Amino acid sequence: MSKVFQVTPKRIKRVNGTVLTPEMVVTVTTQTHTSTPFYNGAKEVQEAYMRLYGLDYKKACCNANDFTFEKLD
């Protein structure tokens, strides 16, 4: 059973030459049934941001506190 989340950055974040803005919204499907998309080191969130925006989640020093998420299913 997977869950679908919409992940939105809370604010503009500029770190290490990368920019994360509130307009950079992604929809993430987790591999397991969980209450948060950040449970496993945000693996699915990292992949979605790299695929859609070319944003390196780790290089931008992102963590769960930089985002809000909404359960879609």
PDB file of N, CA, C and O in Angstrom:
ATOM      1  N   MET A   1       0.837  -1.185   0.000  1.00  0.00           N
ATOM      2  CA  MET A   1       0.000   0.000   0.000  1.00  0.00           C
ATOM      3  C   MET A   1       0.877   1.242   0.000  1.00  0.00           C
ATOM      4  O   MET A   1       1.711   1.415   0.862  1.00  0.00           O
ATOM      5  N   SER A   2       0.691   2.075  -0.981  1.00  0.00           N
ATOM      6  CA  SER A   2       1.477   3.299  -1.054  1.00  0.00           C
ATOM      7  C   SER A   2       0.589   4.500  -0.752  1.00  0.00           C
ATOM      8  O   SER A   2      -0.629   4.420  -0.805  1.00  0.00           O
ATOM      9  N   LYS A   3       1.229   5.597  -0.440  1.00  0.00           N
ATOM     10  CA  LYS A   3       0.541   6.841  -0.149  1.00  0.00           C
ATOM     11  C   LYS A   3       1.024   7.914  -1.111  1.00  0.00           C
ATOM     12  O   LYS A   3       2.175   7.903  -1.533  1.00  0.00           O
ATOM     13  N   VAL A   4       0.165   8.875  -1.418  1.00  0.00           N
ATOM     14  CA  VAL A   4       0.513   9.967  -2.319  1.00  0.00           C
ATOM     15  C   VAL A   4       0.483  11.270  -1.526  1.00  0.00           C
ATOM     16  O   VAL A   4      -0.471  11.550  -0.806  1.00  0.00           O
ATOM     17  N   PHE A   5       1.555  12.062  -1.662  1.00  0.00           N
ATOM     18  CA  PHE A   5       1.687  13.324  -0.960  1.00  0.00           C
ATOM     19  C   PHE A   5       2.034  14.439  -1.935  1.00  0.00           C
ATOM     20  O   PHE A   5       2.742  14.209  -2.912  1.00  0.00           O
ATOM     21  N   GLN A   6       1.547  15.641  -1.642  1.00  0.00           N
ATOM     22  CA  GLN A   6       1.983  16.824  -2.374  1.00  0.00           C
ATOM     23  C   GLN A   6       2.915  17.590  -1.444  1.00  0.00           C
ATOM     24  O   GLN A   6       2.526  17.969  -0.341  1.00  0.00           O
ATOM     25  N   VAL A   7       4.157  17.811  -1.885  1.00  0.00           N
ATOM     26  CA  VAL A   7       5.189  18.434  -1.059  1.00  0.00           C
ATOM     27  C   VAL A   7       5.472  19.826  -1.603  1.00  0.00           C
ATOM     28  O   VAL A   7       5.738  20.000  -2.795  1.00  0.00           O
ATOM     29  N   THR A   8       5.412  20.838  -0.703  1.00  0.00           N
ATOM     30  CA  THR A   8       5.607  22.232  -1.078  1.00  0.00           C
ATOM     31  C   THR A   8       6.646  22.873  -0.170  1.00  0.00           C
ATOM     32  O   THR A   8       6.531  22.770   1.055  1.00  0.00           O
ATOM     33  N   PRO A   9       7.647  23.560  -0.729  1.00  0.00           N
ATOM     34  CA  PRO A   9       8.609  24.293   0.106  1.00  0.00           C
ATOM     35  C   PRO A   9       7.913  25.447   0.839  1.00  0.00           C
ATOM     36  O   PRO A   9       7.025  26.084   0.294  1.00  0.00           O
ATOM     37  N   LYS A  10       8.324  25.708   2.072  1.00  0.00           N
ATOM     38  CA  LYS A  10       7.717  26.768   2.873  1.00  0.00           C
ATOM     39  C   LYS A  10       8.182  28.156   2.461  1.00  0.00           C
ATOM     40  O   LYS A  10       7.430  29.117   2.549  1.00  0.00           O
ATOM     41  N   ARG A  11       9.455  28.281   2.045  1.00  0.00           N
ATOM     42  CA  ARG A  11      10.023  29.602   1.762  1.00  0.00           C
ATOM     43  C   ARG A  11      11.116  29.471   0.712  1.00  0.00           C
ATOM     44  O   ARG A  11      11.503  28.374   0.345  1.00  0.00           O
ATOM     45  N   ILE A  12      11.610  30.600   0.239  1.00  0.00           N
ATOM     46  CA  ILE A  12      12.736  30.593  -0.691  1.00  0.00           C
ATOM     47  C   ILE A  12      13.995  30.253   0.092  1.00  0.00           C
ATOM     48  O   ILE A  12      14.242  30.806   1.156  1.00  0.00           O
ATOM     49  N   LYS A  13      14.781  29.325  -0.449  1.00  0.00           N
ATOM     50  CA  LYS A  13      16.012  28.902   0.211  1.00  0.00           C
ATOM     51  C   LYS A  13      17.133  28.901  -0.822  1.00  0.00           C
ATOM     52  O   LYS A  13      17.028  28.226  -1.845  1.00  0.00           O
ATOM     53  N   ARG A  14      18.190  29.672  -0.554  1.00  0.00           N
ATOM     54  CA  ARG A  14      19.353  29.730  -1.437  1.00  0.00           C
ATOM     55  C   ARG A  14      20.561  29.208  -0.680  1.00  0.00           C
ATOM     56  O   ARG A  14      21.029  29.853   0.248  1.00  0.00           O
ATOM     57  N   VAL A  15      21.077  28.045  -1.104  1.00  0.00           N
ATOM     58  CA  VAL A  15      22.224  27.426  -0.446  1.00  0.00           C
ATOM     59  C   VAL A  15      23.093  26.756  -1.506  1.00  0.00           C
ATOM     60  O   VAL A  15      22.582  26.070  -2.387  1.00  0.00           O
ATOM     61  N   ASN A  16      24.406  26.934  -1.405  1.00  0.00           N
ATOM     62  CA  ASN A  16      25.379  26.256  -2.271  1.00  0.00           C
ATOM     63  C   ASN A  16      25.058  26.398  -3.758  1.00  0.00           C
ATOM     64  O   ASN A  16      25.203  25.454  -4.529  1.00  0.00           O
ATOM     65  N   GLY A  17      24.600  27.565  -4.163  1.00  0.00           N
ATOM     66  CA  GLY A  17      24.314  27.791  -5.575  1.00  0.00           C
ATOM     67  C   GLY A  17      23.012  27.191  -6.064  1.00  0.00           C
ATOM     68  O   GLY A  17      22.741  27.187  -7.258  1.00  0.00           O
ATOM     69  N   THR A  18      22.192  26.676  -5.171  1.00  0.00           N
ATOM     70  CA  THR A  18      20.880  26.132  -5.543  1.00  0.00           C
ATOM     71  C   THR A  18      19.792  27.021  -4.965  1.00  0.00           C
ATOM     72  O   THR A  18      19.986  27.684  -3.950  1.00  0.00           O
ATOM     73  N   VAL A  19      18.647  27.028  -5.628  1.00  0.00           N
ATOM     74  CA  VAL A  19      17.520  27.839  -5.175  1.00  0.00           C
ATOM     75  C   VAL A  19      16.285  26.953  -5.103  1.00  0.00           C
ATOM     76  O   VAL A  19      15.932  26.261  -6.053  1.00  0.00           O
ATOM     77  N   LEU A  20      15.627  26.976  -3.955  1.00  0.00           N
ATOM     78  CA  LEU A  20      14.384  26.253  -3.734  1.00  0.00           C
ATOM     79  C   LEU A  20      13.303  27.294  -3.472  1.00  0.00           C
ATOM     80  O   LEU A  20      13.462  28.138  -2.590  1.00  0.00           O
ATOM     81  N   THR A  21      12.218  27.280  -4.257  1.00  0.00           N
ATOM     82  CA  THR A  21      11.155  28.268  -4.105  1.00  0.00           C
ATOM     83  C   THR A  21       9.820  27.589  -3.816  1.00  0.00           C
ATOM     84  O   THR A  21       9.641  26.404  -4.140  1.00  0.00           O
ATOM     85  N   PRO A  22       8.869  28.313  -3.234  1.00  0.00           N
ATOM     86  CA  PRO A  22       7.556  27.736  -2.938  1.00  0.00           C
ATOM     87  C   PRO A  22       6.779  27.280  -4.176  1.00  0.00           C
ATOM     88  O   PRO A  22       5.844  26.507  -4.070  1.00  0.00           O
ATOM     89  N   GLU A  23       7.177  27.729  -5.366  1.00  0.00           N
ATOM     90  CA  GLU A  23       6.508  27.301  -6.592  1.00  0.00           C
ATOM     91  C   GLU A  23       6.944  25.902  -7.035  1.00  0.00           C
ATOM     92  O   GLU A  23       6.345  25.321  -7.929  1.00  0.00           O
ATOM     93  N   MET A  24       7.989  25.366  -6.414  1.00  0.00           N
ATOM     94  CA  MET A  24       8.538  24.056  -6.800  1.00  0.00           C
ATOM     95  C   MET A  24       7.806  22.940  -6.056  1.00  0.00           C
ATOM     96  O   MET A  24       8.329  22.316  -5.143  1.00  0.00           O
ATOM     97  N   VAL A  25       6.581  22.665  -6.472  1.00  0.00           N
ATOM     98  CA  VAL A  25       5.715  21.672  -5.830  1.00  0.00           C
ATOM     99  C   VAL A  25       5.894  20.332  -6.538  1.00  0.00           C
ATOM    100  O   VAL A  25       5.955  20.281  -7.765  1.00  0.00           O
ATOM    101  N   VAL A  26       6.001  19.256  -5.771  1.00  0.00           N
ATOM    102  CA  VAL A  26       6.095  17.912  -6.341  1.00  0.00           C
ATOM    103  C   VAL A  26       5.033  17.006  -5.721  1.00  0.00           C
ATOM    104  O   VAL A  26       4.604  17.222  -4.600  1.00  0.00           O
ATOM    105  N   THR A  27       4.621  16.005  -6.484  1.00  0.00           N
ATOM    106  CA  THR A  27       3.722  14.973  -5.996  1.00  0.00           C
ATOM    107  C   THR A  27       4.530  13.692  -5.877  1.00  0.00           C
ATOM    108  O   THR A  27       5.184  13.282  -6.836  1.00  0.00           O
ATOM    109  N   VAL A  28       4.505  13.085  -4.701  1.00  0.00           N
ATOM    110  CA  VAL A  28       5.362  11.947  -4.386  1.00  0.00           C
ATOM    111  C   VAL A  28       4.506  10.757  -3.978  1.00  0.00           C
ATOM    112  O   VAL A  28       3.573  10.901  -3.188  1.00  0.00           O
ATOM    113  N   THR A  29       4.838   9.590  -4.511  1.00  0.00           N
ATOM    114  CA  THR A  29       4.204   8.341  -4.090  1.00  0.00           C
ATOM    115  C   THR A  29       5.239   7.545  -3.308  1.00  0.00           C
ATOM    116  O   THR A  29       6.302   7.229  -3.831  1.00  0.00           O
ATOM    117  N   THR A  30       4.937   7.234  -2.056  1.00  0.00           N
ATOM    118  CA  THR A  30       5.871   6.486  -1.223  1.00  0.00           C
ATOM    119  C   THR A  30       5.727   4.996  -1.480  1.00  0.00           C
ATOM    120  O   THR A  30       4.678   4.528  -1.932  1.00  0.00           O
ATOM    121  N   GLN A  31       6.777   4.246  -1.180  1.00  0.00           N
ATOM    122  CA  GLN A  31       6.774   2.804  -1.410  1.00  0.00           C
ATOM    123  C   GLN A  31       5.944   2.055  -0.373  1.00  0.00           C
ATOM    124  O   GLN A  31       5.414   0.995  -0.663  1.00  0.00           O
ATOM    125  N   THR A  32       5.860   2.592   0.836  1.00  0.00           N
ATOM    126  CA  THR A  32       5.126   1.909   1.902  1.00  0.00           C
ATOM    127  C   THR A  32       4.069   2.827   2.487  1.00  0.00           C
ATOM    128  O   THR A  32       4.066   4.027   2.252  1.00  0.00           O
ATOM    129  N   HIS A  33       3.188   2.242   3.264  1.00  0.00           N
ATOM    130  CA  HIS A  33       2.129   2.983   3.941  1.00  0.00           C
ATOM    131  C   HIS A  33       2.754   3.765   5.098  1.00  0.00           C
ATOM    132  O   HIS A  33       3.259   3.176   6.047  1.00  0.00           O
ATOM    133  N   THR A  34       2.766   5.086   5.012  1.00  0.00           N
ATOM    134  CA  THR A  34       3.392   5.916   6.024  1.00  0.00           C
ATOM    135  C   THR A  34       2.622   7.211   6.181  1.00  0.00           C
ATOM    136  O   THR A  34       1.815   7.569   5.320  1.00  0.00           O
ATOM    137  N   SER A  35       2.868   7.930   7.268  1.00  0.00           N
ATOM    138  CA  SER A  35       2.157   9.184   7.501  1.00  0.00           C
ATOM    139  C   SER A  35       2.933  10.401   7.017  1.00  0.00           C
ATOM    140  O   SER A  35       2.401  11.501   7.022  1.00  0.00           O
ATOM    141  N   THR A  36       4.189  10.220   6.604  1.00  0.00           N
ATOM    142  CA  THR A  36       5.004  11.331   6.125  1.00  0.00           C
ATOM    143  C   THR A  36       5.895  10.879   4.969  1.00  0.00           C
ATOM    144  O   THR A  36       6.383   9.750   4.978  1.00  0.00           O
ATOM    145  N   PRO A  37       6.124  11.746   3.981  1.00  0.00           N
ATOM    146  CA  PRO A  37       7.000  11.365   2.869  1.00  0.00           C
ATOM    147  C   PRO A  37       8.489  11.450   3.226  1.00  0.00           C
ATOM    148  O   PRO A  37       9.330  11.099   2.425  1.00  0.00           O
ATOM    149  N   PHE A  38       8.815  11.883   4.442  1.00  0.00           N
ATOM    150  CA  PHE A  38      10.209  12.059   4.859  1.00  0.00           C
ATOM    151  C   PHE A  38      10.694  10.926   5.767  1.00  0.00           C
ATOM    152  O   PHE A  38      11.737  11.037   6.385  1.00  0.00           O
ATOM    153  N   TYR A  39       9.962   9.815   5.820  1.00  0.00           N
ATOM    154  CA  TYR A  39      10.267   8.741   6.775  1.00  0.00           C
ATOM    155  C   TYR A  39      11.579   8.014   6.502  1.00  0.00           C
ATOM    156  O   TYR A  39      12.216   7.545   7.410  1.00  0.00           O
ATOM    157  N   ASN A  40      12.010   7.898   5.268  1.00  0.00           N
ATOM    158  CA  ASN A  40      13.196   7.096   4.936  1.00  0.00           C
ATOM    159  C   ASN A  40      14.326   7.957   4.371  1.00  0.00           C
ATOM    160  O   ASN A  40      14.970   7.589   3.408  1.00  0.00           O
ATOM    161  N   GLY A  41      14.527   9.101   4.965  1.00  0.00           N
ATOM    162  CA  GLY A  41      15.546  10.006   4.436  1.00  0.00           C
ATOM    163  C   GLY A  41      15.052  10.772   3.231  1.00  0.00           C
ATOM    164  O   GLY A  41      15.847  11.300   2.467  1.00  0.00           O
ATOM    165  N   ALA A  42      13.770  10.813   3.022  1.00  0.00           N
ATOM    166  CA  ALA A  42      13.132  11.548   1.930  1.00  0.00           C
ATOM    167  C   ALA A  42      13.606  11.079   0.556  1.00  0.00           C
ATOM    168  O   ALA A  42      13.764  11.870  -0.357  1.00  0.00           O
ATOM    169  N   LYS A  43      13.814   9.791   0.400  1.00  0.00           N
ATOM    170  CA  LYS A  43      14.332   9.241  -0.852  1.00  0.00           C
ATOM    171  C   LYS A  43      13.440   9.600  -2.043  1.00  0.00           C
ATOM    172  O   LYS A  43      13.935  10.049  -3.076  1.00  0.00           O
ATOM    173  N   GLU A  44      12.138   9.423  -1.911  1.00  0.00           N
ATOM    174  CA  GLU A  44      11.220   9.725  -3.005  1.00  0.00           C
ATOM    175  C   GLU A  44      11.170  11.226  -3.290  1.00  0.00           C
ATOM    176  O   GLU A  44      11.081  11.642  -4.437  1.00  0.00           O
ATOM    177  N   VAL A  45      11.250  12.047  -2.234  1.00  0.00           N
ATOM    178  CA  VAL A  45      11.240  13.501  -2.402  1.00  0.00           C
ATOM    179  C   VAL A  45      12.512  13.951  -3.131  1.00  0.00           C
ATOM    180  O   VAL A  45      12.456  14.769  -4.049  1.00  0.00           O
ATOM    181  N   GLN A  46      13.649  13.392  -2.745  1.00  0.00           N
ATOM    182  CA  GLN A  46      14.914  13.710  -3.410  1.00  0.00           C
ATOM    183  C   GLN A  46      14.863  13.375  -4.892  1.00  0.00           C
ATOM    184  O   GLN A  46      15.270  14.182  -5.737  1.00  0.00           O
ATOM    185  N   GLU A  47      14.357  12.190  -5.213  1.00  0.00           N
ATOM    186  CA  GLU A  47      14.272  11.770  -6.611  1.00  0.00           C
ATOM    187  C   GLU A  47      13.332  12.661  -7.408  1.00  0.00           C
ATOM    188  O   GLU A  47      13.619  13.004  -8.562  1.00  0.00           O
ATOM    189  N   ALA A  48      12.210  13.059  -6.821  1.00  0.00           N
ATOM    190  CA  ALA A  48      11.246  13.910  -7.524  1.00  0.00           C
ATOM    191  C   ALA A  48      11.839  15.284  -7.817  1.00  0.00           C
ATOM    192  O   ALA A  48      11.678  15.811  -8.927  1.00  0.00           O
ATOM    193  N   TYR A  49      12.520  15.883  -6.860  1.00  0.00           N
ATOM    194  CA  TYR A  49      13.117  17.201  -7.091  1.00  0.00           C
ATOM    195  C   TYR A  49      14.248  17.138  -8.114  1.00  0.00           C
ATOM    196  O   TYR A  49      14.413  18.055  -8.918  1.00  0.00           O
ATOM    197  N   MET A  50      15.017  16.064  -8.110  1.00  0.00           N
ATOM    198  CA  MET A  50      16.086  15.933  -9.100  1.00  0.00           C
ATOM    199  C   MET A  50      15.493  15.744 -10.494  1.00  0.00           C
ATOM    200  O   MET A  50      15.935  16.368 -11.459  1.00  0.00           O
ATOM    201  N   ARG A  51      14.459  14.917 -10.597  1.00  0.00           N
ATOM    202  CA  ARG A  51      13.847  14.625 -11.891  1.00  0.00           C
ATOM    203  C   ARG A  51      13.131  15.842 -12.480  1.00  0.00           C
ATOM    204  O   ARG A  51      13.297  16.157 -13.658  1.00  0.00           O
ATOM    205  N   LEU A  52      12.358  16.553 -11.676  1.00  0.00           N
ATOM    206  CA  LEU A  52      11.551  17.655 -12.195  1.00  0.00           C
ATOM    207  C   LEU A  52      12.300  18.983 -12.304  1.00  0.00           C
ATOM    208  O   LEU A  52      12.083  19.742 -13.248  1.00  0.00           O
ATOM    209  N   TYR A  53      13.142  19.288 -11.320  1.00  0.00           N
ATOM    210  CA  TYR A  53      13.761  20.610 -11.261  1.00  0.00           C
ATOM    211  C   TYR A  53      15.285  20.587 -11.321  1.00  0.00           C
ATOM    212  O   TYR A  53      15.912  21.641 -11.348  1.00  0.00           O
ATOM    213  N   GLY A  54      15.895  19.415 -11.287  1.00  0.00           N
ATOM    214  CA  GLY A  54      17.350  19.340 -11.274  1.00  0.00           C
ATOM    215  C   GLY A  54      17.942  19.842  -9.970  1.00  0.00           C
ATOM    216  O   GLY A  54      19.096  20.245  -9.917  1.00  0.00           O
ATOM    217  N   LEU A  55      17.163  19.809  -8.904  1.00  0.00           N
ATOM    218  CA  LEU A  55      17.595  20.296  -7.590  1.00  0.00           C
ATOM    219  C   LEU A  55      18.185  19.141  -6.791  1.00  0.00           C
ATOM    220  O   LEU A  55      17.522  18.126  -6.583  1.00  0.00           O
ATOM    221  N   ASP A  56      19.421  19.302  -6.358  1.00  0.00           N
ATOM    222  CA  ASP A  56      20.058  18.303  -5.506  1.00  0.00           C
ATOM    223  C   ASP A  56      19.650  18.586  -4.058  1.00  0.00           C
ATOM    224  O   ASP A  56      20.106  19.552  -3.449  1.00  0.00           O
ATOM    225  N   TYR A  57      18.790  17.749  -3.515  1.00  0.00           N
ATOM    226  CA  TYR A  57      18.216  17.904  -2.181  1.00  0.00           C
ATOM    227  C   TYR A  57      19.305  18.008  -1.117  1.00  0.00           C
ATOM    228  O   TYR A  57      19.240  18.842  -0.225  1.00  0.00           O
ATOM    229  N   LYS A  58      20.324  17.169  -1.221  1.00  0.00           N
ATOM    230  CA  LYS A  58      21.399  17.164  -0.217  1.00  0.00           C
ATOM    231  C   LYS A  58      22.307  18.382  -0.359  1.00  0.00           C
ATOM    232  O   LYS A  58      22.731  18.964   0.635  1.00  0.00           O
ATOM    233  N   LYS A  59      22.617  18.771  -1.592  1.00  0.00           N
ATOM    234  CA  LYS A  59      23.467  19.941  -1.816  1.00  0.00           C
ATOM    235  C   LYS A  59      22.783  21.209  -1.308  1.00  0.00           C
ATOM    236  O   LYS A  59      23.428  22.124  -0.823  1.00  0.00           O
ATOM    237  N   ALA A  60      21.451  21.246  -1.403  1.00  0.00           N
ATOM    238  CA  ALA A  60      20.684  22.397  -0.932  1.00  0.00           C
ATOM    239  C   ALA A  60      20.457  22.361   0.578  1.00  0.00           C
ATOM    240  O   ALA A  60      19.802  23.240   1.125  1.00  0.00           O
ATOM    241  N   CYS A  61      20.990  21.341   1.248  1.00  0.00           N
ATOM    242  CA  CYS A  61      20.867  21.191   2.708  1.00  0.00           C
ATOM    243  C   CYS A  61      19.403  21.218   3.163  1.00  0.00           C
ATOM    244  O   CYS A  61      19.051  21.869   4.150  1.00  0.00           O
ATOM    245  N   CYS A  62      18.549  20.534   2.444  1.00  0.00           N
ATOM    246  CA  CYS A  62      17.123  20.502   2.771  1.00  0.00           C
ATOM    247  C   CYS A  62      16.844  19.482   3.870  1.00  0.00           C
ATOM    248  O   CYS A  62      17.574  18.504   4.033  1.00  0.00           O
ATOM    249  N   ASN A  63      15.773  19.727   4.600  1.00  0.00           N
ATOM    250  CA  ASN A  63      15.277  18.759   5.570  1.00  0.00           C
ATOM    251  C   ASN A  63      13.764  18.899   5.657  1.00  0.00           C
ATOM    252  O   ASN A  63      13.179  19.769   5.008  1.00  0.00           O
ATOM    253  N   ALA A  64      13.128  18.075   6.426  1.00  0.00           N
ATOM    254  CA  ALA A  64      11.664  18.050   6.499  1.00  0.00           C
ATOM    255  C   ALA A  64      11.078  19.373   6.980  1.00  0.00           C
ATOM    256  O   ALA A  64       9.945  19.713   6.630  1.00  0.00           O
ATOM    257  N   ASN A  65      11.831  20.150   7.754  1.00  0.00           N
ATOM    258  CA  ASN A  65      11.324  21.425   8.265  1.00  0.00           C
ATOM    259  C   ASN A  65      11.207  22.493   7.185  1.00  0.00           C
ATOM    260  O   ASN A  65      10.561  23.511   7.398  1.00  0.00           O
ATOM    261  N   ASP A  66      11.810  22.276   6.023  1.00  0.00           N
ATOM    262  CA  ASP A  66      11.739  23.233   4.921  1.00  0.00           C
ATOM    263  C   ASP A  66      10.483  23.056   4.081  1.00  0.00           C
ATOM    264  O   ASP A  66      10.241  23.852   3.175  1.00  0.00           O
ATOM    265  N   PHE A  67       9.690  22.033   4.344  1.00  0.00           N
ATOM    266  CA  PHE A  67       8.553  21.686   3.505  1.00  0.00           C
ATOM    267  C   PHE A  67       7.267  21.513   4.297  1.00  0.00           C
ATOM    268  O   PHE A  67       7.298  21.182   5.474  1.00  0.00           O
ATOM    269  N   THR A  68       6.154  21.705   3.599  1.00  0.00           N
ATOM    270  CA  THR A  68       4.855  21.282   4.110  1.00  0.00           C
ATOM    271  C   THR A  68       4.380  20.189   3.164  1.00  0.00           C
ATOM    272  O   THR A  68       4.761  20.154   1.998  1.00  0.00           O
ATOM    273  N   PHE A  69       3.568  19.284   3.666  1.00  0.00           N
ATOM    274  CA  PHE A  69       3.045  18.234   2.803  1.00  0.00           C
ATOM    275  C   PHE A  69       1.578  17.979   3.113  1.00  0.00           C
ATOM    276  O   PHE A  69       1.104  18.241   4.212  1.00  0.00           O
ATOM    277  N   GLU A  70       0.883  17.528   2.084  1.00  0.00           N
ATOM    278  CA  GLU A  70      -0.542  17.240   2.186  1.00  0.00           C
ATOM    279  C   GLU A  70      -0.793  15.848   1.627  1.00  0.00           C
ATOM    280  O   GLU A  70      -0.281  15.495   0.569  1.00  0.00           O
ATOM    281  N   LYS A  71      -1.546  15.063   2.353  1.00  0.00           N
ATOM    282  CA  LYS A  71      -1.887  13.715   1.900  1.00  0.00           C
ATOM    283  C   LYS A  71      -2.987  13.816   0.849  1.00  0.00           C
ATOM    284  O   LYS A  71      -4.007  14.485   1.067  1.00  0.00           O
ATOM    285  N   LEU A  72      -2.797  13.195  -0.313  1.00  0.00           N
ATOM    286  CA  LEU A  72      -3.757  13.309  -1.401  1.00  0.00           C
ATOM    287  C   LEU A  72      -4.713  12.134  -1.519  1.00  0.00           C
ATOM    288  O   LEU A  72      -5.710  12.221  -2.204  1.00  0.00           O
ATOM    289  N   ASP A  73      -4.412  11.014  -0.881  1.00  0.00           N
ATOM    290  CA  ASP A  73      -5.338   9.877  -0.991  1.00  0.00           C
ATOM    291  C   ASP A  73      -6.032   9.565   0.305  1.00  0.00           C
ATOM    292  O   ASP A  73      -5.763  10.080   1.331  1.00  0.00           O
TER     293      ASP A  73
END
